[in-house]
Tab-separated table of C-alpha atoms in Angstrom:
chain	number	residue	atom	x	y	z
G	369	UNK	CA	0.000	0.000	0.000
G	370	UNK	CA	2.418	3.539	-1.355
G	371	UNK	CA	1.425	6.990	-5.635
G	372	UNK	CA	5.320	13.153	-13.602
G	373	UNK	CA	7.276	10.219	-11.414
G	374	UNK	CA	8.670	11.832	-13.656
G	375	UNK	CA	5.600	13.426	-13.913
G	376	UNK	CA	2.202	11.353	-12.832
G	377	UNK	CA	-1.451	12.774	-13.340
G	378	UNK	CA	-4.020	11.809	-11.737
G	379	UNK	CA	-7.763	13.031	-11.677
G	380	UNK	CA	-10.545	11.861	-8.667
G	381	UNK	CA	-9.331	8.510	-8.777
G	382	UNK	CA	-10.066	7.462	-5.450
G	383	UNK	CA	-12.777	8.474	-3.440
G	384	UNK	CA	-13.372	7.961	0.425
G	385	UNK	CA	-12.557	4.147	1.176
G	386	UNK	CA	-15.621	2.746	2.177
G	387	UNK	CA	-15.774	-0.761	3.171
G	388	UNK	CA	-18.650	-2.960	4.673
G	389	UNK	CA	-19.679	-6.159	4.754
G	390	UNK	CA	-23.607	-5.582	5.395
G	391	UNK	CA	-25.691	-8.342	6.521
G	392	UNK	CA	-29.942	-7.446	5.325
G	393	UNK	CA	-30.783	-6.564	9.176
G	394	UNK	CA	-28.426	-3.266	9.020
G	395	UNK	CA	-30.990	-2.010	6.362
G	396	UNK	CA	-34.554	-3.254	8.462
G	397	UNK	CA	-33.315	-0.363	10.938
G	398	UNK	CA	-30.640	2.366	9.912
G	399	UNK	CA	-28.709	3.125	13.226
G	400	UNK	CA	-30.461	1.172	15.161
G	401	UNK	CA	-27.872	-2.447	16.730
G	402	UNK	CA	-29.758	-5.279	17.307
G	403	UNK	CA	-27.952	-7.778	19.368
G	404	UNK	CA	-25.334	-10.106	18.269
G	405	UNK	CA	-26.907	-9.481	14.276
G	406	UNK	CA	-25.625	-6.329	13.006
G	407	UNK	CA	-22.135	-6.158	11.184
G	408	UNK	CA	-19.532	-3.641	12.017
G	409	UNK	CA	-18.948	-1.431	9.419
G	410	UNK	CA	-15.378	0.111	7.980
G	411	UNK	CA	-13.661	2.615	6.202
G	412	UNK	CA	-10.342	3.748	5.529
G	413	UNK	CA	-8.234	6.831	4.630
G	414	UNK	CA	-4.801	8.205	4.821
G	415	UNK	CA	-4.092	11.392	7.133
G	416	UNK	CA	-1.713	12.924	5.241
G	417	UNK	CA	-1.445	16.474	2.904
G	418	UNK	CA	-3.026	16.764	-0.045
G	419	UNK	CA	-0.693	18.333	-2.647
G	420	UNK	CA	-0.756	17.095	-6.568
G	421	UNK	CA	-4.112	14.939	-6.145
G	422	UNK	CA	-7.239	15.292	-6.289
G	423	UNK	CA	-8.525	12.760	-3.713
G	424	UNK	CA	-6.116	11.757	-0.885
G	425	UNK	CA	-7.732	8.811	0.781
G	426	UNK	CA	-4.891	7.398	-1.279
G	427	UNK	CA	-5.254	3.794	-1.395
G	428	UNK	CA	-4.836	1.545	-4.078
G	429	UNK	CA	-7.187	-1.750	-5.979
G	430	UNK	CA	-6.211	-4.917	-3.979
G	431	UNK	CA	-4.561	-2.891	-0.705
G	432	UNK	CA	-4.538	-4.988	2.423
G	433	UNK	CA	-5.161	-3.438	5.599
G	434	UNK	CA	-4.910	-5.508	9.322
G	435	UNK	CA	-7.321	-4.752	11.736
G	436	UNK	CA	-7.963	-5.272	15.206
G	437	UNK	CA	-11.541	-4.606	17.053
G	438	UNK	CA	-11.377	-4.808	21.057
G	439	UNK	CA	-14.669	-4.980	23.175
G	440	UNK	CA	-14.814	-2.178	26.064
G	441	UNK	CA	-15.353	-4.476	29.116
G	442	UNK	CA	-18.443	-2.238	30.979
G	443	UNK	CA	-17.014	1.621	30.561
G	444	UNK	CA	-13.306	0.486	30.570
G	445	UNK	CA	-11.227	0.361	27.116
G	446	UNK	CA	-9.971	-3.470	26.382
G	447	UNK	CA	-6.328	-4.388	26.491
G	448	UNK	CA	-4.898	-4.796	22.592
G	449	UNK	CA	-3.847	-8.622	22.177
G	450	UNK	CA	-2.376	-10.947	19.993
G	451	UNK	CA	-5.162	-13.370	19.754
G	452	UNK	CA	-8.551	-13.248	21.839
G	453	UNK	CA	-9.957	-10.015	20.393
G	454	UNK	CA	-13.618	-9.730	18.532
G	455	UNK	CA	-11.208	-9.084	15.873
G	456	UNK	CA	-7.736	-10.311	15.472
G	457	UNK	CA	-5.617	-9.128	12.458
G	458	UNK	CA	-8.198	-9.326	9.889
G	459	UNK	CA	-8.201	-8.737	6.110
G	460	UNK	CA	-9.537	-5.945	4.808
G	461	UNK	CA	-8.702	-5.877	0.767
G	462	UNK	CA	-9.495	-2.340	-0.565
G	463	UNK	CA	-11.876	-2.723	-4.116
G	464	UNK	CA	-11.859	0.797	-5.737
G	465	UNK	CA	-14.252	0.122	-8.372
G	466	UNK	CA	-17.079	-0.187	-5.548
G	467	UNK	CA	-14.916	2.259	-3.423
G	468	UNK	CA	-15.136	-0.305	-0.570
G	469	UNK	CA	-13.382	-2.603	1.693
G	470	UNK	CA	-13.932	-5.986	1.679
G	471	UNK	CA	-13.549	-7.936	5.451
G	472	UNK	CA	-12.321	-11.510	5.302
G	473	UNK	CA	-15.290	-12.264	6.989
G	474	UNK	CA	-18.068	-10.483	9.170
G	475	UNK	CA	-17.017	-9.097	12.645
G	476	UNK	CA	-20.441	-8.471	14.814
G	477	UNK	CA	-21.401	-5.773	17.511
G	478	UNK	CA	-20.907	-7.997	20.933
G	479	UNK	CA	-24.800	-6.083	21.967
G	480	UNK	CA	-26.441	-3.063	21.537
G	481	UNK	CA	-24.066	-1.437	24.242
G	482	UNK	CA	-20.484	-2.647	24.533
G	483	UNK	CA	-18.176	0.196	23.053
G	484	UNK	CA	-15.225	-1.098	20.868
G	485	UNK	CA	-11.487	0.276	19.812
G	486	UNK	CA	-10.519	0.035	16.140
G	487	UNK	CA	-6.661	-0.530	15.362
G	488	UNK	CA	-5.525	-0.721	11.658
G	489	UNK	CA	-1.990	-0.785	10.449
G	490	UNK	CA	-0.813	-0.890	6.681
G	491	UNK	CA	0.523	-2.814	4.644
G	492	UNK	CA	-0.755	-5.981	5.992
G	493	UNK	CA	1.253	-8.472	7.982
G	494	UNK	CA	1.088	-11.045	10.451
G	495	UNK	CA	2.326	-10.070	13.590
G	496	UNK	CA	3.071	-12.430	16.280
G	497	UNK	CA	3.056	-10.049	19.088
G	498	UNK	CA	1.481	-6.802	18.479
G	499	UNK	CA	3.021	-5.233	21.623
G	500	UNK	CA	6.624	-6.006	19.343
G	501	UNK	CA	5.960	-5.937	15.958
G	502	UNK	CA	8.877	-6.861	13.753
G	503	UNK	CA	9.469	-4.473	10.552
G	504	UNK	CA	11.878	-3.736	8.400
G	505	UNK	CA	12.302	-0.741	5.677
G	506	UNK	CA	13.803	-2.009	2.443
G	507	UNK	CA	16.736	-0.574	0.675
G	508	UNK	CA	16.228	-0.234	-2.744
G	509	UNK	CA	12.901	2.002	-2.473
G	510	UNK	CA	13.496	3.199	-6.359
G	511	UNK	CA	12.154	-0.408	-6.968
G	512	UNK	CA	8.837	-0.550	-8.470
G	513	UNK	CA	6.548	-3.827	-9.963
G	514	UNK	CA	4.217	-3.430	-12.360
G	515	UNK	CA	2.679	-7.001	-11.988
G	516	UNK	CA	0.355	-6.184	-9.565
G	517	UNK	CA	2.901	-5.782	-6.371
G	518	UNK	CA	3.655	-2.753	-4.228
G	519	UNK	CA	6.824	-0.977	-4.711
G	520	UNK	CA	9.588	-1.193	-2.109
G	521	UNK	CA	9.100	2.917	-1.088
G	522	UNK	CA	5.407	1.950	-0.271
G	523	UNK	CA	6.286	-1.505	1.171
G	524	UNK	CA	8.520	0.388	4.046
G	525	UNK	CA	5.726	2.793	4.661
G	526	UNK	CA	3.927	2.093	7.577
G	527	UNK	CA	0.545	3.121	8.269
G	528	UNK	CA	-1.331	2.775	11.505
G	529	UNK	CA	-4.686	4.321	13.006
G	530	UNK	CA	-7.168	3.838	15.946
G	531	UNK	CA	-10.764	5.056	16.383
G	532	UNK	CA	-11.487	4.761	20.175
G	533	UNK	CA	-14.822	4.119	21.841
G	534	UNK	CA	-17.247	3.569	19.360
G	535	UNK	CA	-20.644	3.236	20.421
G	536	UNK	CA	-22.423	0.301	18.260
G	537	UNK	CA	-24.132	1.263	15.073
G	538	UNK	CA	-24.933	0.918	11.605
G	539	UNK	CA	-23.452	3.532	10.108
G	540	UNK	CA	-19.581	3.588	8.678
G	541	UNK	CA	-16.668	3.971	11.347
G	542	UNK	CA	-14.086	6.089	9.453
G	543	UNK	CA	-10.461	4.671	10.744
G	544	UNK	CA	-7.602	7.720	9.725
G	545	UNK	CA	-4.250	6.050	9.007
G	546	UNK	CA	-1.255	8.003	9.402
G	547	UNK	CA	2.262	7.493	8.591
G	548	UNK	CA	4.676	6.227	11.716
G	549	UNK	CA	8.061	5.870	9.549
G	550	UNK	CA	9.664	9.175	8.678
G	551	UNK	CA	10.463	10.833	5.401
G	552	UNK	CA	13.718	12.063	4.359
G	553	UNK	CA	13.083	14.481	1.412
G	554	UNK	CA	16.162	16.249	-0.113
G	555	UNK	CA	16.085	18.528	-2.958
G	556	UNK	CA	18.706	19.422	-4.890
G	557	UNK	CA	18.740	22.955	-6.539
G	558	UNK	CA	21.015	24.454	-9.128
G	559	UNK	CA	23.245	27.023	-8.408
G	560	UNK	CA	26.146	28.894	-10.215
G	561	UNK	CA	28.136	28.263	-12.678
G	562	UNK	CA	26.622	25.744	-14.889
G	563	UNK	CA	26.348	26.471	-18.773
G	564	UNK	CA	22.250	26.398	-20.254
G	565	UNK	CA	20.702	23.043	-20.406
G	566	UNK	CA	23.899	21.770	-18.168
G	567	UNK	CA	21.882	21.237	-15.040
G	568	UNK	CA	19.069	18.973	-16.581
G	569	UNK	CA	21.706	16.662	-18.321
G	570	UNK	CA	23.979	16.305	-14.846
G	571	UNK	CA	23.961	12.810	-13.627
G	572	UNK	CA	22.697	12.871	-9.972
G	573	UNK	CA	22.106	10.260	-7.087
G	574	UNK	CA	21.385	10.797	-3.285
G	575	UNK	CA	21.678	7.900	-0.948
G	576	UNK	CA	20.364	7.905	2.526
G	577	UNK	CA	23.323	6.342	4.639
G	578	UNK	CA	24.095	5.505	8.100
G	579	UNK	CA	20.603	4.332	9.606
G	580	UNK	CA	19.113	1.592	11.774
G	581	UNK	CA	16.723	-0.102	9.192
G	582	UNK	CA	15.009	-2.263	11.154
G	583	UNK	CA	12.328	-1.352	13.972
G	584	UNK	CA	9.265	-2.972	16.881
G	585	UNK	CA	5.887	-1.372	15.992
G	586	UNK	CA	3.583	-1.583	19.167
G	587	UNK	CA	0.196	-1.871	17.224
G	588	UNK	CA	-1.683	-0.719	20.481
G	589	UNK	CA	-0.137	3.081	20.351
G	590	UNK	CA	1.485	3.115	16.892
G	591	UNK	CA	5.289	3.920	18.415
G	592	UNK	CA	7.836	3.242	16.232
G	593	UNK	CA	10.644	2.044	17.979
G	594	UNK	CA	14.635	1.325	15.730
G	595	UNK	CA	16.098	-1.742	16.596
G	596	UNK	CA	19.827	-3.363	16.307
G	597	UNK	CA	23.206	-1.880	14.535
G	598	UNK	CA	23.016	0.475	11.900
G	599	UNK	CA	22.878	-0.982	8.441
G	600	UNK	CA	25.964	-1.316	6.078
G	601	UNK	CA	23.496	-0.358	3.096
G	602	UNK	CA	22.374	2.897	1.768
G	603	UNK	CA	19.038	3.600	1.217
G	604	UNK	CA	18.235	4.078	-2.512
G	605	UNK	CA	15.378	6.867	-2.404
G	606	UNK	CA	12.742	7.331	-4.729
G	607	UNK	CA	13.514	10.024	-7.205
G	608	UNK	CA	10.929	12.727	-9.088
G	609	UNK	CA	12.718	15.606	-11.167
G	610	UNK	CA	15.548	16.747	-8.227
G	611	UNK	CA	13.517	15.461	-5.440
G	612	UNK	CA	14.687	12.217	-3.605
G	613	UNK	CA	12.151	10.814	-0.964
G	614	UNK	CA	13.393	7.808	1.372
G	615	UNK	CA	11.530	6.236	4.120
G	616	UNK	CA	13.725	5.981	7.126
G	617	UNK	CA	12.777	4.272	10.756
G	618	UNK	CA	12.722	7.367	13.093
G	619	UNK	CA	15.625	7.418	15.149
G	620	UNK	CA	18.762	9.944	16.000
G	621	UNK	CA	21.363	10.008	13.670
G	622	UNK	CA	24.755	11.133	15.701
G	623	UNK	CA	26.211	14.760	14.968
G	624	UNK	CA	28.731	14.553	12.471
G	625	UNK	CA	27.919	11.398	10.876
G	626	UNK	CA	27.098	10.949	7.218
G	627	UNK	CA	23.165	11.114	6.572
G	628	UNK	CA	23.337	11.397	2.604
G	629	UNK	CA	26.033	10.746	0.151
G	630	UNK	CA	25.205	12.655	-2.894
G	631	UNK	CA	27.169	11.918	-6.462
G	632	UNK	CA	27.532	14.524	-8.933
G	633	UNK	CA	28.626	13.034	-12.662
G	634	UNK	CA	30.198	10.626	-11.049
G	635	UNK	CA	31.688	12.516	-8.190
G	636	UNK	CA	30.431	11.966	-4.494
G	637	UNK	CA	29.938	14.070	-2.042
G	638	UNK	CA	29.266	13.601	1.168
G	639	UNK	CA	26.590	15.182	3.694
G	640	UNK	CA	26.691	15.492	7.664
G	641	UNK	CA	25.434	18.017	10.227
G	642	UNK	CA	27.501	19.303	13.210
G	643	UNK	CA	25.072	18.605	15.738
G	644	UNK	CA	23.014	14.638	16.243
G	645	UNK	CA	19.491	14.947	13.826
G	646	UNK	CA	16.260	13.758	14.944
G	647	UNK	CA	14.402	11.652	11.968
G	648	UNK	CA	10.956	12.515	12.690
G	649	UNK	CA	7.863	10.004	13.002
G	650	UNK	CA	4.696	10.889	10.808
G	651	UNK	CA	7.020	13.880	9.734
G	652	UNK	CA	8.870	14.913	6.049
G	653	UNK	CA	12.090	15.756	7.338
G	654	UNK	CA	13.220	18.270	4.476
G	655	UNK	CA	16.962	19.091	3.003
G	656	UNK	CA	17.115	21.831	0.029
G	657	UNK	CA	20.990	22.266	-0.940
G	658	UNK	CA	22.186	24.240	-3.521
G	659	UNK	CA	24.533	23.092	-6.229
G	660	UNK	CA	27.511	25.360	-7.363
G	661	UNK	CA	29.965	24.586	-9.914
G	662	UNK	CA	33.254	26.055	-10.146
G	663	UNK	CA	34.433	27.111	-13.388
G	664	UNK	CA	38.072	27.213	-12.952
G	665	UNK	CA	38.016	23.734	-11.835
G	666	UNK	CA	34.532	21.764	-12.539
G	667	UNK	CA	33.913	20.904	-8.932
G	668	UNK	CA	30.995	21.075	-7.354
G	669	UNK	CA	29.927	22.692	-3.831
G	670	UNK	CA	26.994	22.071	-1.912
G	671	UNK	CA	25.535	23.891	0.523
G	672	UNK	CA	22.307	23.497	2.631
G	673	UNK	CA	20.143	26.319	1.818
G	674	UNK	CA	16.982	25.084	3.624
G	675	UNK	CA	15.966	22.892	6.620
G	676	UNK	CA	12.179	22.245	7.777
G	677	UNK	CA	10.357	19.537	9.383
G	678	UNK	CA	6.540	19.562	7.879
G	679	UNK	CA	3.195	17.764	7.979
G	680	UNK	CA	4.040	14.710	5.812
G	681	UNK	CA	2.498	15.248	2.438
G	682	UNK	CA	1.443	13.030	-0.478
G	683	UNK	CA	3.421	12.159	-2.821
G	684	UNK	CA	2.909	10.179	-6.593
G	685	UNK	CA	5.248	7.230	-5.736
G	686	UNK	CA	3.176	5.321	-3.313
G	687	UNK	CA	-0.523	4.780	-2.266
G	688	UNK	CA	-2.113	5.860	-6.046
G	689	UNK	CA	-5.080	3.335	-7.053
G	690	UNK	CA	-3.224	3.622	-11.046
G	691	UNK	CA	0.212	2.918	-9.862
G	692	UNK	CA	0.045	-0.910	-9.987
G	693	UNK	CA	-2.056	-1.127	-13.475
G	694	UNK	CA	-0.036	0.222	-16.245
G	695	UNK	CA	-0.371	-0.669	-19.487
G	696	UNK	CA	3.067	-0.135	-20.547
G	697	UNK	CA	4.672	0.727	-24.186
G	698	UNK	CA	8.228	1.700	-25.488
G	699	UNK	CA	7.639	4.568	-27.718
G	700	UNK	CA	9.478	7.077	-30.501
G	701	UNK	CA	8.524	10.328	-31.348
G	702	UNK	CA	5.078	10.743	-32.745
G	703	UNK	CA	4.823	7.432	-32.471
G	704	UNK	CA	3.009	6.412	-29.309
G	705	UNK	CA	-0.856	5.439	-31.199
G	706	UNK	CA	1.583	3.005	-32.932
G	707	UNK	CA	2.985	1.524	-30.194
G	708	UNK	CA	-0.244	0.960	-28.312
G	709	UNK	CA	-1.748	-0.610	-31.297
G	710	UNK	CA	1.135	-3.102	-31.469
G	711	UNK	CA	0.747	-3.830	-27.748
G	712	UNK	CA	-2.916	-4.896	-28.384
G	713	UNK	CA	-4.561	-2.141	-26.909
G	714	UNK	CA	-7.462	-0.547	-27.603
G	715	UNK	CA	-6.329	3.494	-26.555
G	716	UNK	CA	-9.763	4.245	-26.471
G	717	UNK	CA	-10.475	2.284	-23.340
G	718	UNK	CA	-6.917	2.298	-21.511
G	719	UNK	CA	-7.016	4.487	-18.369
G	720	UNK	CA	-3.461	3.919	-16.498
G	721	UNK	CA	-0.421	4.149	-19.076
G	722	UNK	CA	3.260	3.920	-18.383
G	723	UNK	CA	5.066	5.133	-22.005
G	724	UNK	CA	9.314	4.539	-21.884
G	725	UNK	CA	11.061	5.232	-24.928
G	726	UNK	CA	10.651	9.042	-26.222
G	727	UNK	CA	7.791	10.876	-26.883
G	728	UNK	CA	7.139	14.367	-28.588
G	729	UNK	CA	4.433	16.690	-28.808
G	730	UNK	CA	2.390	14.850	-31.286
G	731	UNK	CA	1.617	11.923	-28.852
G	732	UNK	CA	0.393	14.290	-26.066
G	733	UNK	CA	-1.966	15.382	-28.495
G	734	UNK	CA	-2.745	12.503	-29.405
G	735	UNK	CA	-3.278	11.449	-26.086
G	736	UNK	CA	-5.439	14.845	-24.964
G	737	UNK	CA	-7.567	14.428	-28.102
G	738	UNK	CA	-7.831	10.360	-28.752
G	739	UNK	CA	-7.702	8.730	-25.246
G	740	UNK	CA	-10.675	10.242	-23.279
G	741	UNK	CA	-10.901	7.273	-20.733
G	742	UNK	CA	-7.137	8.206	-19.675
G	743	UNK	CA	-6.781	8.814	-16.181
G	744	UNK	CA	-3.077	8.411	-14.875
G	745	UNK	CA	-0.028	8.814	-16.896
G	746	UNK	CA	3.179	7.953	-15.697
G	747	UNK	CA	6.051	9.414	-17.324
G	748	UNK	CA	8.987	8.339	-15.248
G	749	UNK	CA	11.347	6.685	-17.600
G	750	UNK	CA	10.042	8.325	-21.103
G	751	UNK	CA	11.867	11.455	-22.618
G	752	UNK	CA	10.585	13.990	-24.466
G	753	UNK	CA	11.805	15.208	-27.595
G	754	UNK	CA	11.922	18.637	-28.870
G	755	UNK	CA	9.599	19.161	-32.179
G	756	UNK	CA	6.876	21.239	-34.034
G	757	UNK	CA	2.793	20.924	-33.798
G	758	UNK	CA	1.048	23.372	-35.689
G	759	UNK	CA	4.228	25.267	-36.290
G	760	UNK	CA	4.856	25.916	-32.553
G	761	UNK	CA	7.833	24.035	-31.483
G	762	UNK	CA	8.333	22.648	-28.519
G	763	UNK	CA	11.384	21.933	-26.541
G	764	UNK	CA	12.887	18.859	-24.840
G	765	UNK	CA	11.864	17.395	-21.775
G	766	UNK	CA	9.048	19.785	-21.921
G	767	UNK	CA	5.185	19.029	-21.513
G	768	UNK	CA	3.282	20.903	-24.470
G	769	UNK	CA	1.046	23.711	-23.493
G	770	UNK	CA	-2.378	22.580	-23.024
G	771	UNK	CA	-1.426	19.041	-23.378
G	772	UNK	CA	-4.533	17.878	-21.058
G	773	UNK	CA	-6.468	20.896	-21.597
G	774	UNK	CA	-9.857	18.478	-22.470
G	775	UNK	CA	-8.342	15.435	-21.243
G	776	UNK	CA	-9.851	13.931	-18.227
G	777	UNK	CA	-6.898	15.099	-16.340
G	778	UNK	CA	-8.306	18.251	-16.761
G	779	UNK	CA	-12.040	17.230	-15.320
């Protein structure tokens, strides 16, 4: 559950996760609990900032959530267990196309007056001991899948939520999940000294280094807790444009120690801070550093021009419905209606399309103007090509002016 990447675009794609099972007595009586018969009712959402998309409950077709539902025990909250719950660890598979969640089975109101707690963590697991759950955040989190399976930046994103007290009823109990990891977010920005059209072609790559990778969850309070030696691997971040985004266990990284090693065409440099750094939980823990190049000698300085810890925000790598259903096709310029023909696809119908290769002008307007049912483009390993359309030319690496203008981007 983690969603252009170079660039993605996204329009109302997911609306609020609602997920029941309903049994026919929650419709005799709306609201009204009769004993032992009426279903408990779920739904699902991510706390987080809403930024580039339209919707941000932000999960995705076929997301697995865990949930736990405790029984008050007269006005006095349950303890959390492992097993012995009205609910212990159960599936919940998000379906978007009936914007619902699916339970592995029905879990029942105990009577018309015993209050519950609802836990839910994502991505779904099976933990032996929810006061120590075992999790670990993987390294290479520029890894995607496009069969179906969650990328390894969303896999080491853990979600978690509780809705306490809830007095039994028919209606839908809306369970918030917010992020527990951190995010390290560092942007790199171009400075002096490079010639026109030198910046974009630099080769660039920011590793997260030096940080305990592994962690306890306590599913009862959502804490986040690092455990063991700090790992000998880097932490390959997800990159957009000159953003890298890496999720990191929270934890205090030592003054002076490396936190990011940044390479330059081929050159790496190295990035510390003179006093011990706090890595945030829930939070985007943001680094802007500015990029110099000297001409006399071609090296590059860096220097931190910005610092902020902020609300964590979405972001188009991870928890976007159209990220695990590309259709994908290698393209050349003006020549992406071919390329979907010879994949076997009708691009009348196709909604989520991935395009590598290059591209030009002619196939975005092909794509504003032939493929109304498009609804998520990801761009991330496509370039774009200078050219002409309708004697304006267009430049590389550029999207055309009013590319999506009556695209359903645009509605």
């Amino acid at each position: 559950m983690h969603k252009l990447k170079k660039y993605i675009l996204p329009a109302g794609m997911i609306a609020v996760a609602m997920l029941s099972a309903c049994s026919d007595e929650d419709f005799i009586a709306p609201g009204q609990v009769t004993d032992g018969q009426s279903v408990i009712n779920l739904a699902g959402q991510i706390a987080q900032e809403a930024v580039s998309r339209v919707n941000d409950d932000g999960f995705a077709d076929g997301d697995v959530m865990g949930v736990y539902i405790v029984d008050y025990n007269g006005n006095v909250p349950g303890n959390l267990l492992s097993k012995g719950n009205r609910g212990d660890n159960v599936r919940h598979t998000f379906n978007e196309a009936a914007y619902r969640w699916n339970s592995a089975y029905d879990l029942y109101w105990k009577d018309k007056h015993t209050r519950i707690d609802v836990y839910g963590y994502y991505p779904f697991g099976s933990p032996d001991d929810v006061n120590n759950y075992n999790f670990t955040v993987l390294t290479n989190q520029a890894r995607t899948y496009d069969n179906g399976t969650m990328g390894d930046y969303e896999a080491s994103d853990f979600l978690w939520g509780k809705v306490e007290g809830v007095e039994p009823t028919t209606n839908v109990i809306r369970l918030p999940l917010a992020h527990r990891m951190a995010n390290a977010r560092v942007t790199l920005v171009e400075g002096s000294g490079f010639a026109q059209g030198e910046w974009v072609g630099l080769e660039k790559q920011v590793l997260v280094t030096n940080t305990i990778q592994d962690a306890v969850i306590n599913l009862a309070d959502g804490t986040v807790t690092p455990t063991g030696d700090v790992s000998p691997n880097s932490i390959i971040p997800t990159k957009r444009g000159d953003e890298w985004r890496a999720i990191v266990v929270p934890q205090t990284v030592p003054a002076g120690t490396t936190m990011f090693s940044i390479t330059l065409g081929g050159i790496p440099y190295k990035f510390s801070k003179n006093e011990e750094f706090v890595y945030v939980s829930g939070k985007m823990n943001n680094f802007g550093i500015r990029v110099d190049k000297k001409e006399s000698t071609g090296d590059y300085t860096l220097t931190l021009i910005s610092e902020s810890i902020t609300p964590w925000e979405s972001d188009l790598v991870s928890h976007d419905a159209t990220s695990k259903e590309y259709v994908i096709v290698n393209s050349e310029p003006g020549g992406l209606k071919n390329a979907i023909v010879a994949a076997g696809k009708d691009y009348t119908q196709l909604k989520n399309l991935k395009i590598t290769g290059q591209i030009d002008s002619r196939d975005f307007y092909f794509m504003r103007d032939s493929m109304n049912m498009l609804r998520a483009l990801n761009l991330k390993e496509v370039r774009i090509k200078s050219g002409f359309y309708n004697n304006t030319k267009t430049l590389d690496d550029q999207i055309p002016g009013s590319a999506f203008y009556t695209n359903a981007f645009s509605r």
